[in-house]
Short mmCIF file of C-alpha atoms and ligand atoms in Angstrom, two decimals:
data_model
loop_
_atom_site.label_atom_id
_atom_site.label_comp_id
_atom_site.label_asym_id
_atom_site.label_seq_id
_atom_site.Cartn_x
_atom_site.Cartn_y
_atom_site.Cartn_z
CA MET C 1174 0.20 -0.03 -0.03
CA PHE C 1175 1.00 3.19 -0.70
CA PRO C 1176 0.68 5.91 1.60
CA VAL C 1177 -2.17 8.09 0.74
CA VAL C 1178 -1.08 11.50 -0.20
CA ASN C 1179 -4.03 13.68 -0.52
CA CYS C 1180 -4.09 17.05 -1.90
CA LYS C 1181 -4.37 18.85 1.59
CA ASN C 1182 -1.32 16.63 2.90
CA LEU C 1183 0.39 17.40 -0.13
CA VAL C 1184 0.15 21.20 0.56
CA MET C 1185 1.07 20.61 4.13
CA LEU C 1186 4.18 18.95 2.83
CA GLN C 1187 5.06 21.39 0.64
CA LYS C 1188 4.66 24.05 3.16
CA HIS C 1189 6.50 22.02 5.55
CA ARG C 1190 9.31 21.94 3.29
CA ILE C 1191 9.35 25.59 2.38
CA ASN C 1192 9.72 26.44 6.09
CA ARG C 1193 12.53 23.94 6.43
CA GLN C 1194 14.25 25.86 3.41
CA ILE C 1195 13.13 29.39 4.88
CA ASN C 1196 14.62 28.39 8.22
CA SER C 1197 18.01 26.78 6.72
CA ARG C 1198 18.61 30.14 4.83
CA LEU C 1199 17.79 32.40 7.69
CA LEU C 1200 20.14 30.10 9.92
CA HIS C 1201 22.60 30.14 7.21
CA LEU C 1202 22.15 34.38 6.63
CA LYS C 1203 22.61 34.52 10.66
CA TYR C 1204 25.90 32.31 10.81
CA SER C 1205 27.34 34.27 7.72
CA ARG C 1206 26.25 37.81 9.15
CA PHE C 1207 27.83 36.56 12.62
CA TRP C 1208 31.03 35.46 11.02
CA ARG C 1209 31.05 39.00 9.07
CA ASN C 1210 30.49 40.88 12.11
CA LEU C 1211 33.15 39.03 13.71
CA GLY C 1212 35.86 39.47 10.90
CA LEU C 1213 34.65 43.07 10.90
CA ALA C 1214 35.23 43.33 14.73
CA ILE C 1215 38.66 41.68 14.12
CA ALA C 1216 39.73 43.65 11.55
CA SER C 1217 38.87 46.75 13.59
CA LEU C 1218 40.93 45.31 16.09
CA LEU C 1219 43.62 44.89 13.99
CA ALA C 1220 43.12 48.26 12.62
CA VAL C 1221 43.82 49.72 15.99
CA LEU C 1222 46.60 47.42 17.01
CA CYS C 1223 48.34 47.94 13.82
CA VAL C 1224 47.59 51.71 12.99
CA ILE C 1225 46.06 53.79 15.37
CA ILE C 1226 48.27 52.79 18.73
CA PRO C 1227 51.53 53.12 16.65
CA ALA C 1228 50.21 56.59 15.50
CA PHE C 1229 49.80 57.42 18.92
CA SER C 1230 53.04 56.17 20.19
CA GLN C 1231 54.57 58.03 17.46
CA GLN C 1232 53.59 61.11 18.98
CA PRO C 1233 57.00 62.90 19.86
CA VAL C 1234 58.09 62.35 23.45
CA THR C 1235 58.38 65.58 25.02
CA VAL C 1236 61.82 66.47 26.98
CA ARG C 1237 61.43 69.76 29.32
CA VAL C 1238 64.27 71.69 30.39
CA LEU C 1239 64.43 74.73 32.71
CA VAL C 1240 67.03 77.43 31.52
CA GLN C 1241 67.79 81.17 32.82
CA ALA C 1242 65.56 83.52 30.65
CA LEU C 1243 68.55 85.18 28.79
CA GLU C 1244 69.57 81.86 27.63
CA ALA C 1245 66.32 80.43 26.97
CA ALA C 1246 65.84 83.23 24.44
CA GLN C 1247 69.08 82.62 22.75
CA TRP C 1248 68.41 79.03 22.59
CA GLN C 1249 65.27 79.33 20.26
CA PRO C 1250 67.05 78.75 16.62
CA LEU C 1251 68.90 75.63 18.31
CA VAL C 1252 65.42 74.22 19.71
CA LYS C 1253 63.58 74.92 16.29
CA ASP C 1254 66.57 73.20 14.38
CA PHE C 1255 66.68 70.15 17.05
CA ASN C 1256 62.57 69.77 16.83
CA GLU C 1257 62.71 69.94 12.84
CA ASN C 1258 65.14 67.19 12.90
CA HIS C 1259 63.69 64.76 15.52
CA GLU C 1260 60.08 64.11 14.61
CA ASN C 1261 60.02 61.68 17.98
CA ILE C 1262 61.28 64.27 20.06
CA ARG C 1263 60.02 67.77 21.29
CA LEU C 1264 62.16 69.69 23.36
CA GLU C 1265 60.48 72.22 25.27
CA VAL C 1266 62.27 75.12 27.26
CA ILE C 1267 60.83 76.32 30.11
CA SER C 1268 62.19 79.97 30.68
CA GLY C 1269 63.49 80.91 34.27
CA PRO C 1270 64.87 83.63 35.98
CA ASN C 1271 68.29 84.91 35.19
CA ASN C 1272 69.61 84.90 38.63
CA THR C 1273 71.50 81.57 38.80
CA ASN C 1274 70.17 80.70 42.32
CA LEU C 1275 66.76 81.20 41.68
CA VAL C 1276 66.99 78.59 39.06
CA GLU C 1277 68.82 76.52 41.11
CA ASP C 1278 65.95 76.50 43.81
CA LEU C 1279 63.67 75.82 41.24
CA TYR C 1280 65.37 72.83 40.17
CA THR C 1281 65.62 72.19 43.76
CA SER C 1282 61.94 72.24 44.81
CA ALA C 1283 60.97 70.22 41.77
CA PHE C 1284 63.77 67.47 42.34
CA LEU C 1285 62.46 67.58 46.13
CA LEU C 1286 58.77 66.94 45.34
CA GLY C 1287 59.87 63.52 43.45
CA ASP C 1288 58.07 63.48 40.15
CA SER C 1289 60.19 66.40 38.59
CA PRO C 1290 58.54 67.93 35.34
CA TYR C 1291 62.27 68.07 33.91
CA ASP C 1292 63.93 65.56 31.89
CA LEU C 1293 67.06 67.53 31.62
CA ALA C 1294 68.64 69.75 34.38
CA TYR C 1295 70.85 72.73 32.68
CA MET C 1296 73.26 73.16 35.50
CA ASP C 1297 76.11 75.41 36.87
CA ILE C 1298 78.89 73.82 37.38
CA VAL C 1299 78.52 74.39 40.87
CA TRP C 1300 75.17 72.46 41.32
CA VAL C 1301 76.78 69.31 40.23
CA GLN C 1302 77.85 67.95 43.55
CA LYS C 1303 74.65 68.94 45.67
CA PHE C 1304 72.43 67.32 42.97
CA ALA C 1305 74.27 64.30 42.54
CA ALA C 1306 74.70 63.44 46.08
CA ALA C 1307 71.06 63.68 46.50
CA GLY C 1308 70.34 61.20 43.78
CA TRP C 1309 68.71 63.62 41.38
CA LEU C 1310 70.81 62.57 38.47
CA SER C 1311 71.47 59.76 36.33
CA ASP C 1312 74.63 58.63 35.77
CA LEU C 1313 76.09 59.30 32.21
CA SER C 1314 79.42 57.54 32.54
CA ASN C 1315 78.14 54.80 30.24
CA ARG C 1316 76.83 56.92 27.58
CA VAL C 1317 80.59 58.45 26.57
CA THR C 1318 83.87 56.99 26.13
CA PRO C 1319 86.78 58.42 27.80
CA GLY C 1320 87.91 59.34 24.22
CA GLN C 1321 85.04 61.39 23.49
CA LEU C 1322 85.59 63.22 27.14
CA GLN C 1323 89.03 64.16 25.65
CA ALA C 1324 87.42 66.75 23.51
CA TYR C 1325 86.31 69.24 26.38
CA LEU C 1326 88.24 71.01 28.85
CA GLU C 1327 89.62 69.07 31.83
CA GLY C 1328 87.91 71.37 34.47
CA ASP C 1329 84.49 71.18 32.74
CA ILE C 1330 84.57 67.38 32.88
CA ASP C 1331 86.06 66.98 36.16
CA GLY C 1332 83.16 69.65 37.64
CA GLY C 1333 80.44 66.93 36.34
CA ARG C 1334 82.16 64.14 38.39
CA TYR C 1335 80.74 63.19 41.49
CA GLN C 1336 82.50 60.03 43.52
CA ASP C 1337 84.19 59.14 40.03
CA LYS C 1338 80.65 59.20 38.23
CA LEU C 1339 80.05 61.66 35.33
CA TYR C 1340 76.87 63.45 36.07
CA ARG C 1341 77.10 66.69 33.74
CA MET C 1342 77.84 67.02 29.85
CA PRO C 1343 79.55 70.60 29.67
CA PHE C 1344 77.74 72.78 26.82
CA ARG C 1345 79.68 76.04 27.59
CA THR C 1346 82.51 77.17 29.60
CA ASP C 1347 83.20 80.64 31.35
CA GLY C 1348 86.13 82.07 33.13
CA GLY C 1349 85.75 85.76 34.80
CA MET C 1350 87.93 88.42 32.93
CA LEU C 1351 88.64 92.25 33.29
CA TYR C 1352 87.30 94.50 30.94
CA TYR C 1353 89.09 97.66 30.27
CA ARG C 1354 87.97 100.77 27.77
CA THR C 1355 91.31 101.07 25.55
CA ASP C 1356 90.19 104.68 24.30
CA LEU C 1357 90.41 106.12 27.95
CA LEU C 1358 93.40 104.20 28.81
CA GLU C 1359 95.13 105.74 25.69
CA LYS C 1360 94.01 109.28 26.79
CA ILE C 1361 96.12 108.99 29.64
CA GLY C 1362 99.00 107.09 28.26
CA ALA C 1363 98.28 103.96 30.55
CA GLU C 1364 98.81 100.39 30.10
CA PRO C 1365 96.49 98.03 31.23
CA PRO C 1366 96.83 97.12 34.61
CA ASP C 1367 98.29 93.91 36.32
CA THR C 1368 97.88 94.68 39.61
CA PHE C 1369 95.00 95.99 42.28
CA ASP C 1370 96.97 98.96 42.95
CA GLU C 1371 97.46 100.04 39.21
CA LEU C 1372 93.74 99.47 38.57
CA ILE C 1373 93.03 102.02 41.65
CA GLU C 1374 95.35 104.05 40.51
CA ILE C 1375 94.40 104.61 36.66
CA SER C 1376 90.74 104.78 37.75
CA GLN C 1377 91.56 108.06 39.97
CA ARG C 1378 93.36 109.67 37.39
CA LEU C 1379 90.53 108.92 34.93
CA GLN C 1380 88.15 110.35 37.52
CA GLU C 1381 90.52 113.14 38.18
CA GLU C 1382 90.65 114.12 34.49
CA ASP C 1383 86.81 113.78 34.49
CA LEU C 1384 87.06 111.24 31.77
CA ALA C 1385 85.32 108.60 33.75
CA GLN C 1386 82.58 108.63 36.47
CA TRP C 1387 83.53 105.17 37.74
CA GLY C 1388 86.84 103.32 38.15
CA TYR C 1389 85.71 99.49 38.67
CA LEU C 1390 82.35 97.65 38.34
CA TRP C 1391 82.37 94.05 40.01
CA GLN C 1392 79.13 91.76 40.99
CA GLY C 1393 78.61 92.76 44.59
CA ARG C 1394 75.16 91.92 45.12
CA GLN C 1395 74.57 88.71 47.80
CA TYR C 1396 74.31 85.95 45.40
CA GLU C 1397 76.21 82.86 43.90
CA GLY C 1398 78.16 85.87 41.40
CA LEU C 1399 79.45 87.48 44.40
CA SER C 1400 81.21 84.08 45.62
CA ALA C 1401 82.34 83.64 41.71
CA MET C 1402 83.79 87.10 41.44
CA PHE C 1403 85.45 86.78 45.07
CA THR C 1404 87.25 83.66 44.21
CA GLU C 1405 89.06 85.51 41.69
CA ILE C 1406 90.37 88.23 44.11
CA LEU C 1407 90.96 85.57 46.68
CA GLU C 1408 93.56 83.83 44.51
CA GLY C 1409 95.06 87.20 42.84
CA SER C 1410 95.57 88.02 46.73
CA GLY C 1411 97.09 84.68 47.19
CA GLY C 1412 94.68 83.00 49.34
CA PHE C 1413 92.10 80.30 49.41
CA TRP C 1414 88.42 79.29 50.28
CA ILE C 1415 88.30 75.58 51.07
CA ASP C 1416 91.02 73.03 50.22
CA PRO C 1417 88.48 70.36 49.11
CA ASP C 1418 91.12 67.49 49.97
CA THR C 1419 91.83 68.51 53.60
CA GLN C 1420 88.71 70.55 54.41
CA GLU C 1421 90.97 73.44 55.81
CA VAL C 1422 89.30 76.85 55.50
CA GLY C 1423 91.25 79.79 54.33
CA LEU C 1424 88.60 82.83 54.87
CA ASP C 1425 89.98 84.10 58.01
CA LYS C 1426 93.96 84.41 56.79
CA PRO C 1427 95.63 87.67 56.03
CA GLU C 1428 95.27 87.13 52.33
CA ALA C 1429 91.16 86.47 52.32
CA ILE C 1430 91.00 89.60 54.55
CA ALA C 1431 93.28 91.50 52.26
CA ALA C 1432 90.62 90.24 49.27
CA VAL C 1433 87.83 91.88 50.88
CA GLN C 1434 89.65 95.10 51.98
CA PHE C 1435 90.56 95.71 48.25
CA LEU C 1436 86.93 95.42 47.51
CA ARG C 1437 85.82 97.32 50.16
CA ASP C 1438 88.20 100.33 49.24
CA THR C 1439 86.85 100.42 45.84
CA ILE C 1440 83.71 101.72 47.55
CA THR C 1441 85.14 104.15 50.29
CA LYS C 1442 87.49 105.44 47.69
CA ASN C 1443 84.58 106.17 45.17
CA ILE C 1444 86.06 103.97 42.55
CA SER C 1445 83.30 101.70 42.62
CA PRO C 1446 79.48 102.92 42.70
CA PRO C 1447 77.71 102.50 46.33
CA GLY C 1448 75.09 100.78 44.35
CA VAL C 1449 77.65 98.00 43.28
CA THR C 1450 76.71 96.02 46.41
CA THR C 1451 73.47 95.35 44.60
CA TYR C 1452 74.63 94.66 41.20
CA ALA C 1453 74.89 91.46 39.47
CA GLU C 1454 76.26 90.63 36.09
CA GLU C 1455 73.56 92.47 33.90
CA GLU C 1456 73.54 95.48 36.00
CA THR C 1457 77.44 95.85 35.64
CA ARG C 1458 77.09 95.24 31.99
CA ARG C 1459 74.46 97.65 31.29
CA LEU C 1460 76.36 100.35 33.12
CA PHE C 1461 80.02 99.75 31.64
CA GLU C 1462 78.05 99.72 27.96
CA SER C 1463 76.46 103.19 28.99
CA GLY C 1464 80.33 104.33 28.53
CA ASN C 1465 81.20 106.09 31.63
CA THR C 1466 83.29 103.29 33.59
CA ALA C 1467 87.17 102.38 32.99
CA PHE C 1468 87.17 98.72 34.16
CA LEU C 1469 84.65 95.65 34.49
CA ARG C 1470 84.60 92.34 35.97
CA ASN C 1471 82.30 89.55 34.29
CA TRP C 1472 82.41 86.64 32.13
CA PRO C 1473 83.13 86.54 28.25
CA TYR C 1474 79.15 86.72 27.16
CA VAL C 1475 79.63 90.65 27.59
CA TYR C 1476 81.91 90.83 24.79
CA SER C 1477 80.05 90.27 22.13
CA LEU C 1478 76.61 92.16 23.58
CA ALA C 1479 78.99 95.17 24.37
CA SER C 1480 80.31 94.81 20.78
CA ASN C 1481 76.97 96.34 19.71
CA SER C 1482 76.85 98.92 22.29
CA ASP C 1483 78.26 102.49 22.68
CA ILE C 1484 81.70 101.45 23.50
CA ALA C 1485 82.37 98.95 20.36
CA GLY C 1486 85.61 98.93 19.37
CA ASN C 1487 86.60 100.65 22.60
CA PHE C 1488 87.42 97.99 24.85
CA ALA C 1489 89.47 94.85 25.41
CA ILE C 1490 89.86 92.06 27.62
CA LYS C 1491 92.42 90.56 29.80
CA PRO C 1492 93.07 88.39 33.02
CA MET C 1493 91.98 89.68 36.55
CA VAL C 1494 94.29 91.88 38.36
CA HIS C 1495 96.45 90.49 41.14
CA ALA C 1496 98.62 91.55 43.91
CA PRO C 1497 102.18 91.70 42.97
CA GLY C 1498 104.02 88.55 42.64
CA LYS C 1499 100.69 86.71 42.53
CA ASN C 1500 98.28 84.83 39.92
CA SER C 1501 95.72 86.15 37.92
CA GLY C 1502 92.60 84.15 39.15
CA ALA C 1503 89.82 83.14 36.42
CA CYS C 1504 86.76 81.69 38.16
CA LEU C 1505 85.81 78.55 36.52
CA GLY C 1506 82.09 78.94 35.62
CA GLY C 1507 79.83 77.42 32.97
CA TRP C 1508 77.04 75.48 32.08
CA GLY C 1509 76.17 71.86 30.89
CA PHE C 1510 73.76 69.17 31.11
CA GLY C 1511 72.63 66.29 33.29
CA ILE C 1512 69.58 63.89 33.26
CA ALA C 1513 67.15 63.83 35.90
CA SER C 1514 67.03 60.32 37.62
CA THR C 1515 63.18 60.50 37.60
CA SER C 1516 62.81 61.03 33.84
CA ARG C 1517 60.91 58.69 31.80
CA HIS C 1518 62.66 59.69 28.69
CA LYS C 1519 66.35 59.36 29.31
CA ASP C 1520 67.20 58.44 25.80
CA GLU C 1521 65.64 61.24 24.48
CA ALA C 1522 67.35 63.57 26.73
CA TRP C 1523 70.33 62.33 25.91
CA ALA C 1524 69.61 62.61 22.22
CA VAL C 1525 68.72 66.78 22.94
CA ILE C 1526 72.66 66.49 25.09
CA ASN C 1527 74.51 65.26 21.87
CA PHE C 1528 72.65 67.33 19.16
CA PHE C 1529 73.58 70.57 21.57
CA ASN C 1530 77.15 69.30 21.66
CA LYS C 1531 77.64 68.89 18.01
CA PRO C 1532 80.52 70.87 16.88
CA GLU C 1533 78.45 72.48 13.85
CA VAL C 1534 75.78 73.31 16.51
CA GLN C 1535 78.30 74.85 19.03
CA ARG C 1536 79.77 76.65 16.14
CA LYS C 1537 76.89 78.55 15.17
CA TYR C 1538 75.49 79.25 19.11
CA PHE C 1539 78.67 80.67 20.10
CA LEU C 1540 79.37 82.79 17.05
CA GLU C 1541 75.76 84.31 17.75
CA THR C 1542 75.91 84.54 21.25
CA GLY C 1543 79.87 84.89 22.27
CA TYR C 1544 79.43 82.33 25.06
CA VAL C 1545 82.80 80.35 25.53
CA PRO C 1546 82.51 76.61 24.10
CA SER C 1547 83.80 73.98 26.37
CA ARG C 1548 84.99 71.68 23.04
CA ILE C 1549 88.78 72.42 23.16
CA SER C 1550 88.76 72.59 19.13
CA LEU C 1551 86.56 75.55 19.03
CA PHE C 1552 88.84 77.89 20.68
CA ASN C 1553 91.04 77.88 17.51
CA ASP C 1554 88.20 77.56 15.13
CA PRO C 1555 89.13 80.29 12.41
CA PRO C 1556 85.02 81.49 11.94
CA LEU C 1557 85.10 81.88 16.14
CA VAL C 1558 88.74 83.33 16.39
CA GLU C 1559 87.93 85.87 13.57
CA LYS C 1560 84.77 87.28 15.46
CA PHE C 1561 86.14 86.83 19.05
CA PRO C 1562 90.14 87.49 18.56
CA TYR C 1563 90.54 86.58 22.40
CA LEU C 1564 89.53 82.78 22.11
CA PRO C 1565 93.28 81.38 21.77
CA ASN C 1566 94.12 83.43 24.81
CA LEU C 1567 91.21 82.71 27.02
CA LEU C 1568 92.02 78.89 26.29
CA GLU C 1569 94.69 79.15 28.77
CA VAL C 1570 93.23 81.16 31.24
CA VAL C 1571 89.99 78.59 31.31
CA GLN C 1572 92.68 75.82 31.39
CA ASN C 1573 94.33 77.03 34.75
CA PRO C 1574 90.80 78.33 36.30
CA VAL C 1575 90.27 78.63 40.00
CA LEU C 1576 87.65 76.41 41.40
CA ARG C 1577 84.95 76.81 43.83
CA PRO C 1578 85.30 74.33 46.12
CA PRO C 1579 83.80 71.22 44.67
CA ILE C 1580 82.27 69.65 47.70
CA ALA C 1581 78.66 68.46 48.15
CA GLN C 1582 77.73 70.99 50.71
CA TYR C 1583 79.08 73.86 48.44
CA ALA C 1584 75.29 75.30 48.20
CA GLN C 1585 75.67 76.29 52.15
CA ALA C 1586 79.07 77.25 51.95
CA SER C 1587 78.79 79.96 49.74
CA ASP C 1588 75.65 81.34 51.02
CA ILE C 1589 77.75 81.62 54.44
CA LEU C 1590 80.42 83.56 52.42
CA GLN C 1591 77.91 85.72 50.56
CA ARG C 1592 76.15 86.77 53.76
CA TYR C 1593 79.85 87.80 55.37
CA LEU C 1594 80.91 89.15 52.54
CA SER C 1595 77.74 91.30 52.02
CA ALA C 1596 77.80 92.74 55.58
CA ALA C 1597 81.99 93.72 55.14
CA LEU C 1598 81.13 95.42 51.99
CA THR C 1599 78.32 97.22 53.03
CA GLY C 1600 80.33 98.27 56.15
CA SER C 1601 78.34 96.79 58.77
CA ARG C 1602 81.27 94.68 60.05
CA THR C 1603 84.82 94.98 59.24
CA PRO C 1604 86.62 92.49 56.72
CA GLU C 1605 88.31 90.80 59.79
CA GLN C 1606 85.31 90.11 61.86
CA ALA C 1607 83.10 89.24 58.76
CA MET C 1608 85.59 86.63 57.59
CA GLN C 1609 86.24 85.36 61.28
CA ALA C 1610 82.64 84.54 61.59
CA ALA C 1611 82.69 83.27 57.96
CA SER C 1612 85.45 81.04 58.85
CA ASN C 1613 83.77 79.57 61.92
CA GLU C 1614 80.45 79.11 60.25
CA THR C 1615 81.82 77.41 57.51
CA ARG C 1616 84.27 74.82 59.71
CA ALA C 1617 81.18 74.01 61.70
CA LEU C 1618 79.34 73.34 58.41
CA LEU C 1619 82.16 70.86 57.13
CA ASN C 1620 82.07 69.15 60.65
CA ARG C 1621 78.61 68.64 60.62
C1 GLC F 947 77.66 82.60 35.00
C2 GLC F 947 78.79 81.42 35.22
C3 GLC F 947 78.20 80.63 36.59
C4 GLC F 947 78.45 81.22 38.06
C5 GLC F 947 77.61 82.31 37.90
C6 GLC F 947 77.36 83.50 38.78
O1 GLC F 947 76.74 81.90 34.81
O2 GLC F 947 79.21 80.39 34.32
O3 GLC F 947 79.13 79.59 36.79
O4 GLC F 947 77.92 80.63 38.99
O5 GLC F 947 77.53 83.15 36.57
O6 GLC F 947 76.23 84.72 38.63
#
């Protein structure tokens, strides 16, 4: 017997088949949508991984550094050049105050707080010991070979070391010099002075003949520049501040008292203006450039600025004056780079240091600013020597500089000296009293 398939059954069967087909199509459609969506999701994920994330990670890393205002402005062409040539790094320069102590304070408080915003520390040579001892700097010793370091002045490299490790790469060096007015000296037939007494005598003659209002300008404000300047007068008097090896303090010795007396005399004899005890580098530079002063103690940066002032062509520089039979003292100053130990971008920070220390970058910068390079070869570099003829002679001076004591307590020692020098220079203590008190306090500091 055949199953009886009537019409109704046939229609039912047909419907059933159609439904099955529709269901299977729907299921197929559902699955293929699922796969398509999954595919799309995977593709999007891959796009994120392969395109978007790398694009984000290619955002330049920002390297920050705090720099004194005057130099921050002078750096602008270098910063532009660096950023244009390093698409993965953005160098950001934060402009600070001009006073070196204030910049040091800003770095100090940033480092004390822990997560410093600065990757690089652009440091005065005298900060290195303190910053390194506090653990704020990262060791650079493995980033340079001894051979590479030989290209720089020895004093600049030594000044960047703490306990045999290197924490600062020098960028530019500095040494105190005596500026004098060639035209005024010629008018009275005087040779540039070598001794303290000659400087006083020439100043007085020029003042008597109404050729100069002031004889001598120096940095007398109570700040780091006062300590730097004083080391030169101290050396010229045959004295010393602190012997870093024996910790002996020399501030109450007769030579040191004579050094303070010389500076005080310039004020009481009216050779230096009474306001000199409030002047830093820039105040003395501007006054000297205004044309009514015979001598100025300052750093070499003044040379190029004064060459564009009213006294252009009428001044020269020479090593500092000294007592008969003693040596000229040029305080070793200078600025260089360290990398903050907290920086998350140490390699990028090192790339900045490398760029700033390229000979061609340095040449361009020093030609424009008149600062003194730290690369020895640039002291005899023809384009630089043509513009700054004193450079070869200056090399000798900065190769035999006077150091401010390279000790971890330098900041406190300098603060003590500044306070007592200030008291003696403004006449509130005699040089003997002031230097006796400064010595006692310094000894107590070193014994702590
Ligand atoms: C200059 C020197 C620096 C010194 C400072 C004092 O910037 O380079 O070493 O401490 O003057 O004002």
